[in-house]
Amino acid sequence: MKIVDARVIVCSPGRNFVTLKLMTEDGLHGLGDATLNGRELAVASYLSDHVVPLLIGRDARRIEDTWQYLYKGAYWRRGPVTMTAIGAVDTALWDIAGKAMNVPVYRLLGGRSREAVMVYGHANGADLESTLSAVEKFRAAGYHAIRVQCAVPGLEGTYGIGRGDMFYEPATRGAPPQSTWSTERYLTFIPPVFERVRREFGPELHLLHDVHHRLTPIEAGRLGRLLEPYHLFWMEDAVAAELQESFRIVRRHTTTPLAVGEVFNSIYDCTTLIQEQLIDYMRATVVHAGGLTALRKIANFAEVYHVRTGCHGATDLSPVCMAAALHFDLSVHNFGLQEYMRHTPETDAVFPHAYSFEGGLMDPGEAPGLGVDIDEAAAGRHPYERAYLPVARKLDGTVHSW
Ligand code: KDG
Ligand code: MG
């Protein structure tokens, strides 16, 4: 089953997406998400200029071999651009494999380990009252798990406070916007927010919080300890993720469960974190961690150390990645929780899909392959527009950590 053609489709139905479409000699096609928020065209070029020429004529059934060929054969291993490109190829090949065998991808991954996938939504507010009503909106929509973010008074544009109601868009078109940051104000403000949310919504709801890599290890330990009475499901990205050893300090000071990994692109980003059991949830996702082939290996490794998965699922991961994540979540034994940010209607129109949400749970559906397609004519009506994530500066003007 030879690959005979490939297209890299860049579109912007409300936000930018890069999609790889592989076609086989017997008329099947497979899709892979290749979106790297704010650096989209680098992956598009990597694919078009360097990877697609290697794919034409290859057997689409050789998924593992193609992964190894692109990873080891490049000499330059890892990195978000490379791994996103490899992830797109790998995802498209799993899609083709499912279609060729007329089964949904989760069946190829070992079948269902659970009946459905629990997801969490994003309740954001510009102040405490609007944050509480956002939590109520998600609870009323059936969510069992809700991430809670609230703008810190006096700080301009706290990251993670979305634009949109049931969805959230982290990037902005044009030049990167700037936001301000003060650790002191944040650490004083956030614990009472969770005290109030727990008081209003009771002990059952799973509550999550994303620190967006903003703290030092000892500050993160302090925040985790202050949040212990409100028993979070997880505290995410408490410190910058490059230095795995820093999680030893955070872990020493708090029993609040820790999640990290949306910026990881390889198993080598998390070997210490997993083997030393420094985290509870691994957030690497299909698109940025090299596809289903690589993410399954990370999850299998993590299972040995009681670490569960919690895949990133922001709006900058396209419906193709969302579908792949749901097939993965349904099948992998040590699944924990899946992030779900709804896409805009324009995005959903470009990417018709079989996955569904009901009562806080999702299912990838029974369509062969991933169960998601791309309407290329609709995509063509939404040309790419450069966009960036914001840059944070401390109150004295110093660029702050992501
Ligand atoms: O592209 C980056 C965003 O997807 C990310 O900042 C959103 O932190 C995020 C999350 O947890 O979804
Ligand atoms: Mg995050």
Coordinates of C-alpha atoms and ligand atoms in Angstrom, one line a residue:
M1 CA 0.0 0.0 0.0
K2 CA 2.2 2.8 -1.3
I3 CA 2.0 6.4 -0.4
V4 CA 1.5 8.3 -3.7
D5 CA 0.8 11.8 -2.7
A6 CA 1.0 14.2 0.3
R7 CA -0.3 17.6 1.0
V8 CA 0.5 20.1 3.8
I9 CA -2.6 22.2 4.3
V10 CA -2.2 25.4 6.3
C11 CA -5.5 27.2 7.2
S12 CA -6.9 29.6 9.8
P13 CA -10.5 28.9 10.6
G14 CA -10.4 31.2 13.7
R15 CA -6.8 30.1 14.5
N16 CA -4.0 28.5 12.5
F17 CA -3.7 24.8 11.9
V18 CA -1.2 22.7 9.8
T19 CA -2.5 19.4 8.6
L20 CA -0.7 16.6 6.7
K21 CA -2.8 14.6 4.3
L22 CA -1.3 11.4 3.0
M23 CA -2.8 9.5 0.0
T24 CA -2.2 5.9 -0.9
E25 CA -2.3 4.1 -4.2
D26 CA -5.6 2.4 -3.3
G27 CA -7.4 5.6 -2.7
L28 CA -7.2 5.9 1.1
H29 CA -6.1 9.0 2.8
G30 CA -4.9 9.7 6.4
L31 CA -4.6 12.9 8.4
G32 CA -2.1 14.1 10.9
D33 CA -2.1 17.3 12.9
A34 CA 1.1 19.3 12.5
T35 CA 0.2 22.5 14.4
L36 CA 2.9 24.1 16.6
N37 CA 1.3 27.2 18.0
G38 CA 3.1 30.4 16.9
R39 CA 5.7 28.5 14.8
E40 CA 3.3 26.8 12.3
L41 CA 5.2 27.5 9.1
A42 CA 8.4 26.0 10.4
V43 CA 6.7 22.6 10.6
A44 CA 4.9 23.1 7.3
S45 CA 8.3 23.7 5.7
Y46 CA 10.0 20.8 7.5
L47 CA 7.3 18.5 6.2
S48 CA 7.1 19.9 2.6
D49 CA 10.8 20.4 2.0
H50 CA 12.3 17.5 3.9
V51 CA 9.8 14.8 4.9
V52 CA 7.2 14.5 2.1
P53 CA 9.9 13.6 -0.6
L54 CA 10.9 10.7 1.6
L55 CA 7.3 9.4 2.0
I56 CA 6.3 9.0 -1.6
G57 CA 6.6 5.4 -2.6
R58 CA 6.9 4.1 1.0
D59 CA 4.6 1.4 2.3
A60 CA 1.9 3.1 4.5
R61 CA 1.6 -0.1 6.6
R62 CA 5.1 0.3 8.0
I63 CA 4.2 2.6 10.8
E64 CA 7.0 1.8 13.3
D65 CA 9.7 1.6 10.6
T66 CA 8.6 5.0 9.2
W67 CA 8.8 6.5 12.7
Q68 CA 12.3 5.1 13.3
Y69 CA 13.4 6.1 9.8
L70 CA 12.3 9.8 10.3
Y71 CA 13.6 10.0 13.9
K72 CA 16.9 8.2 13.6
G73 CA 17.5 8.9 9.9
A74 CA 17.5 12.7 10.4
Y75 CA 20.6 12.6 12.6
W76 CA 19.1 15.8 14.3
R77 CA 16.8 14.2 16.8
R78 CA 14.0 15.6 18.9
G79 CA 12.9 19.3 19.2
P80 CA 9.3 20.5 18.8
V81 CA 9.5 21.2 15.1
T82 CA 11.0 17.8 14.2
M83 CA 8.7 15.8 16.6
T84 CA 5.6 17.6 15.5
A85 CA 6.4 16.8 11.8
I86 CA 7.1 13.1 12.7
G87 CA 3.9 13.1 14.9
A88 CA 1.8 14.3 11.9
V89 CA 3.2 11.5 9.6
D90 CA 2.7 8.8 12.3
T91 CA -0.9 10.0 13.1
A92 CA -1.8 9.9 9.4
L93 CA -0.4 6.4 9.0
W94 CA -2.5 5.1 12.0
D95 CA -5.5 6.8 10.3
I96 CA -4.8 4.9 7.1
A97 CA -4.3 1.7 9.0
G98 CA -7.7 2.0 10.6
K99 CA -9.4 2.8 7.3
A100 CA -7.6 -0.1 5.5
M101 CA -8.8 -2.6 8.2
N102 CA -12.2 -0.8 8.6
V103 CA -11.8 -0.3 12.3
P104 CA -11.5 2.7 14.6
V105 CA -7.9 3.4 15.6
Y106 CA -8.5 2.5 19.3
R107 CA -9.1 -1.1 18.2
L108 CA -5.6 -1.3 16.7
L109 CA -4.2 0.1 20.0
G110 CA -5.6 -2.8 22.0
G111 CA -9.2 -1.9 22.3
R112 CA -11.2 -0.2 25.0
S113 CA -9.7 -0.1 28.5
R114 CA -12.7 2.0 29.6
E115 CA -16.2 2.9 28.5
A116 CA -15.5 6.6 27.9
V117 CA -12.8 9.3 28.4
M118 CA -13.2 11.8 31.2
V119 CA -12.3 15.3 30.1
Y120 CA -11.9 18.7 31.8
G121 CA -13.0 22.1 30.7
H122 CA -11.6 25.6 31.3
A123 CA -13.4 27.9 33.7
N124 CA -11.8 31.3 33.4
G125 CA -12.8 34.7 34.9
A126 CA -11.6 38.3 34.9
D127 CA -12.6 38.3 38.6
L128 CA -13.8 35.9 41.3
E129 CA -17.5 36.2 40.6
S130 CA -17.1 35.6 36.9
T131 CA -14.8 32.7 37.6
L132 CA -17.5 31.1 39.8
S133 CA -20.1 31.6 37.2
A134 CA -17.8 30.0 34.6
V135 CA -17.3 27.0 36.9
E136 CA -21.1 26.7 37.2
K137 CA -21.5 26.8 33.4
F138 CA -19.1 23.9 33.0
R139 CA -20.7 22.0 35.9
A140 CA -24.1 22.5 34.4
A141 CA -22.8 21.2 31.0
G142 CA -21.9 17.9 32.8
Y143 CA -18.2 18.3 33.4
H144 CA -16.8 16.3 36.3
A145 CA -13.4 18.0 36.1
I146 CA -12.8 21.8 35.7
R147 CA -9.6 23.8 35.4
V148 CA -10.0 27.1 37.3
Q149 CA -8.0 30.3 36.3
C150 CA -8.8 33.8 37.6
A151 CA -7.1 37.0 36.5
V152 CA -4.9 38.4 39.3
P153 CA -6.0 41.9 40.3
G154 CA -3.5 44.6 39.1
L155 CA -1.8 42.4 36.5
E156 CA -2.4 43.0 32.9
G157 CA -3.6 40.0 30.8
T158 CA -3.0 37.1 33.1
Y159 CA -2.2 34.2 30.8
G160 CA -4.7 31.4 30.7
I161 CA -7.7 33.7 31.0
G162 CA -9.3 33.0 27.7
R163 CA -11.2 35.0 25.2
G164 CA -14.4 33.1 24.4
D165 CA -16.9 31.4 26.6
M166 CA -16.9 27.6 26.3
F167 CA -13.6 27.8 24.4
Y168 CA -10.3 29.5 25.0
E169 CA -7.7 30.8 22.5
P170 CA -4.2 31.3 23.7
A171 CA -2.7 33.0 20.6
T172 CA -3.2 36.5 19.2
R173 CA -2.9 37.6 15.6
G174 CA -0.2 40.1 14.8
A175 CA 2.7 40.8 17.1
P176 CA 3.0 38.9 20.5
P177 CA 1.0 40.7 23.1
Q178 CA 2.6 41.4 26.5
S179 CA 1.2 40.5 29.9
T180 CA 2.6 41.3 33.3
W181 CA 3.4 39.0 36.2
S182 CA 4.0 39.2 39.9
T183 CA 4.6 36.1 41.8
E184 CA 3.8 37.8 45.1
R185 CA 0.4 38.9 44.0
Y186 CA -0.4 35.6 42.4
L187 CA 0.6 33.5 45.5
T188 CA -1.5 35.7 47.7
F189 CA -4.5 35.7 45.4
I190 CA -5.0 32.1 44.2
P191 CA -5.5 30.0 47.4
P192 CA -8.6 32.0 48.5
V193 CA -10.0 31.6 45.0
F194 CA -9.9 27.8 45.5
E195 CA -11.2 28.1 49.0
R196 CA -14.3 29.9 47.6
V197 CA -14.7 27.5 44.7
R198 CA -14.6 24.5 47.0
R199 CA -17.1 26.2 49.4
E200 CA -19.5 26.9 46.5
F201 CA -19.3 23.6 44.6
G202 CA -18.6 21.0 47.3
P203 CA -16.0 18.2 47.6
E204 CA -16.9 16.1 44.6
L205 CA -15.9 18.2 41.6
H206 CA -12.4 17.6 40.3
L207 CA -10.6 21.0 40.3
L208 CA -7.4 21.7 38.4
H209 CA -5.1 24.7 38.1
D210 CA -2.4 25.7 35.6
V211 CA 0.6 27.7 36.8
H212 CA 2.0 28.0 33.3
H213 CA 5.6 27.4 34.4
R214 CA 5.7 30.7 36.3
L215 CA 7.1 29.7 39.7
T216 CA 10.5 28.7 41.2
P217 CA 10.5 25.2 42.8
I218 CA 10.2 26.5 46.4
E219 CA 7.4 28.9 45.4
A220 CA 5.6 26.0 43.7
G221 CA 6.1 23.9 46.9
R222 CA 4.5 26.7 48.9
L223 CA 1.5 27.1 46.5
G224 CA 1.0 23.3 46.4
R225 CA 0.9 23.3 50.2
L226 CA -1.5 26.2 50.4
L227 CA -3.8 24.4 48.0
E228 CA -3.8 21.1 49.8
P229 CA -7.0 21.8 51.8
Y230 CA -8.9 22.1 48.5
H231 CA -7.6 18.8 47.2
L232 CA -6.9 19.6 43.6
F233 CA -6.9 16.9 40.9
W234 CA -3.7 18.4 39.8
M235 CA -1.5 21.5 39.8
E236 CA -0.1 21.9 36.3
D237 CA 3.3 23.2 35.0
A238 CA 4.2 24.6 38.5
V239 CA 7.8 25.3 37.3
A240 CA 9.6 25.6 34.0
A241 CA 9.7 22.1 32.6
E242 CA 13.3 21.8 31.3
L243 CA 14.9 21.0 34.6
Q244 CA 13.4 17.8 35.7
E245 CA 15.3 17.8 39.0
S246 CA 13.5 20.9 40.2
F247 CA 10.4 18.7 40.7
R248 CA 12.2 17.0 43.6
I249 CA 11.9 20.2 45.5
V250 CA 8.3 20.7 44.7
R251 CA 7.5 17.1 45.6
R252 CA 9.3 17.4 48.9
H253 CA 7.0 20.2 50.0
T254 CA 3.5 19.3 48.9
T255 CA 1.1 16.4 48.4
T256 CA -0.9 18.3 45.8
P257 CA -0.7 16.0 42.7
L258 CA 1.6 17.4 39.9
A259 CA 1.1 17.4 36.2
V260 CA 3.6 18.5 33.5
G261 CA 4.5 17.9 29.9
E262 CA 2.5 19.8 27.3
V263 CA 5.8 21.2 26.0
F264 CA 7.6 17.8 26.0
N265 CA 8.4 16.2 22.7
S266 CA 10.2 13.1 23.7
I267 CA 10.5 10.4 26.3
Y268 CA 13.9 11.9 27.2
D269 CA 12.1 15.0 28.5
C270 CA 10.6 13.0 31.3
T271 CA 12.7 9.9 32.3
T272 CA 13.7 11.4 35.6
L273 CA 10.2 12.8 36.4
I274 CA 8.8 9.3 35.8
Q275 CA 11.4 7.0 37.3
E276 CA 11.6 9.1 40.5
Q277 CA 7.8 9.4 40.6
L278 CA 8.1 13.2 40.8
I279 CA 4.9 13.7 39.0
D280 CA 1.4 12.2 38.9
Y281 CA 0.3 13.1 35.4
M282 CA 2.2 13.3 32.1
R283 CA 0.7 15.8 29.7
A284 CA 2.6 15.1 26.5
T285 CA 0.3 14.8 23.5
V286 CA 0.0 13.1 20.2
V287 CA 1.0 15.9 17.9
H288 CA 4.0 17.3 19.8
A289 CA 5.5 14.1 21.2
G290 CA 6.0 12.3 17.9
G291 CA 2.6 10.7 17.3
L292 CA 0.7 7.7 18.7
T293 CA 3.7 5.4 18.3
A294 CA 5.9 7.6 20.5
L295 CA 3.2 8.6 23.0
R296 CA 2.2 5.0 23.7
K297 CA 5.8 4.2 24.6
I298 CA 5.9 7.1 27.1
A299 CA 2.6 6.0 28.6
N300 CA 3.8 2.4 28.9
F301 CA 6.9 3.5 30.6
A302 CA 5.0 5.8 32.9
E303 CA 2.6 2.9 33.8
V304 CA 5.4 1.1 35.5
Y305 CA 5.9 4.1 37.9
H306 CA 2.2 4.8 38.7
V307 CA 2.2 7.9 36.5
R308 CA -1.0 8.5 34.5
T309 CA -1.6 10.4 31.3
G310 CA -3.3 13.8 31.1
C311 CA -3.0 14.8 27.4
H312 CA -2.8 18.5 26.5
G313 CA -5.9 19.4 24.5
A314 CA -6.0 23.1 23.9
T315 CA -7.6 24.8 20.9
D316 CA -4.2 25.0 19.1
L317 CA -4.3 21.2 18.8
S318 CA -6.6 20.5 15.8
P319 CA -9.6 18.2 15.8
V320 CA -7.3 15.7 14.1
C321 CA -5.1 15.6 17.3
M322 CA -8.2 15.6 19.5
A323 CA -9.5 12.5 17.7
A324 CA -6.1 10.8 18.0
A325 CA -5.9 11.6 21.7
L326 CA -9.3 10.1 22.3
H327 CA -8.4 6.8 20.6
F328 CA -5.2 6.8 22.7
D329 CA -7.0 7.7 26.0
L330 CA -9.7 5.0 25.5
S331 CA -7.1 2.3 25.0
V332 CA -4.1 3.1 27.2
H333 CA -4.4 1.5 30.7
N334 CA -2.9 4.3 32.8
F335 CA -5.1 7.1 31.4
G336 CA -5.9 9.8 33.9
L337 CA -7.7 12.8 32.3
Q338 CA -8.0 14.5 28.9
E339 CA -8.1 18.2 28.4
Y340 CA -10.9 19.4 26.1
M341 CA -11.3 22.9 24.8
R342 CA -14.0 23.2 22.4
H343 CA -13.1 24.5 18.9
T344 CA -15.0 27.3 17.2
P345 CA -17.8 26.5 14.8
E346 CA -15.5 27.5 11.8
T347 CA -12.9 25.0 13.0
D348 CA -15.4 22.3 13.4
A349 CA -16.7 23.0 9.9
V350 CA -13.3 22.6 8.4
F351 CA -12.6 19.4 10.3
P352 CA -15.9 17.3 10.4
H353 CA -15.4 14.6 13.1
A354 CA -17.0 11.6 14.7
Y355 CA -16.0 12.2 18.3
S356 CA -18.6 13.4 20.7
F357 CA -19.1 14.8 24.2
E358 CA -21.8 13.9 26.7
G359 CA -22.0 14.4 30.4
G360 CA -18.3 15.3 30.9
L361 CA -17.2 12.2 28.9
M362 CA -16.0 11.8 25.3
D363 CA -15.8 9.1 22.8
P364 CA -13.9 8.9 19.5
G365 CA -16.8 7.2 17.7
E366 CA -16.8 4.0 15.6
A367 CA -15.8 5.5 12.2
P368 CA -12.8 3.7 10.6
G369 CA -9.5 5.3 11.3
L370 CA -9.4 8.5 13.4
G371 CA -12.9 9.5 12.4
V372 CA -12.0 13.0 11.3
D373 CA -11.7 14.6 7.9
I374 CA -10.7 17.9 6.4
D375 CA -12.9 19.9 4.0
E376 CA -10.1 21.4 1.9
A377 CA -12.4 23.9 0.1
A378 CA -13.5 25.3 3.5
A379 CA -9.9 25.3 4.7
G380 CA -9.0 27.3 1.5
R381 CA -11.4 30.1 2.6
H382 CA -9.4 30.7 5.8
P383 CA -5.8 31.7 4.8
Y384 CA -3.0 31.6 7.4
E385 CA -2.5 34.7 9.6
R386 CA 0.6 35.0 11.7
A387 CA -0.2 34.8 15.4
Y388 CA 1.8 34.5 18.7
L389 CA 1.5 33.5 22.3
P390 CA 1.9 36.4 24.7
V391 CA 5.2 37.3 26.3
A392 CA 5.1 37.9 30.1
R393 CA 7.2 40.5 31.9
K394 CA 7.6 41.1 35.6
L395 CA 6.5 44.4 37.0
D396 CA 10.1 45.7 36.6
G397 CA 10.1 44.8 32.9
T398 CA 12.2 41.5 33.0
V399 CA 11.0 38.8 30.7
H400 CA 9.4 36.1 32.8
S401 CA 9.6 32.3 32.5
W402 CA 7.0 30.4 30.5
Ligands
KDG1 O1 0.1 26.6 22.7 C1 0.1 26.7 24.1 C2 -1.2 26.5 24.7 O2 -1.9 25.3 24.2 C3 -1.1 26.3 26.2 O3 -0.5 27.4 26.8 C4 -2.5 26.1 26.9 O4 -1.4 25.7 29.0 C5 -2.3 25.4 28.2 C6 -3.2 24.3 28.5 O5 -3.0 23.7 29.6 O6 -4.1 24.0 27.7
MG2 MG -1.1 24.1 30.4

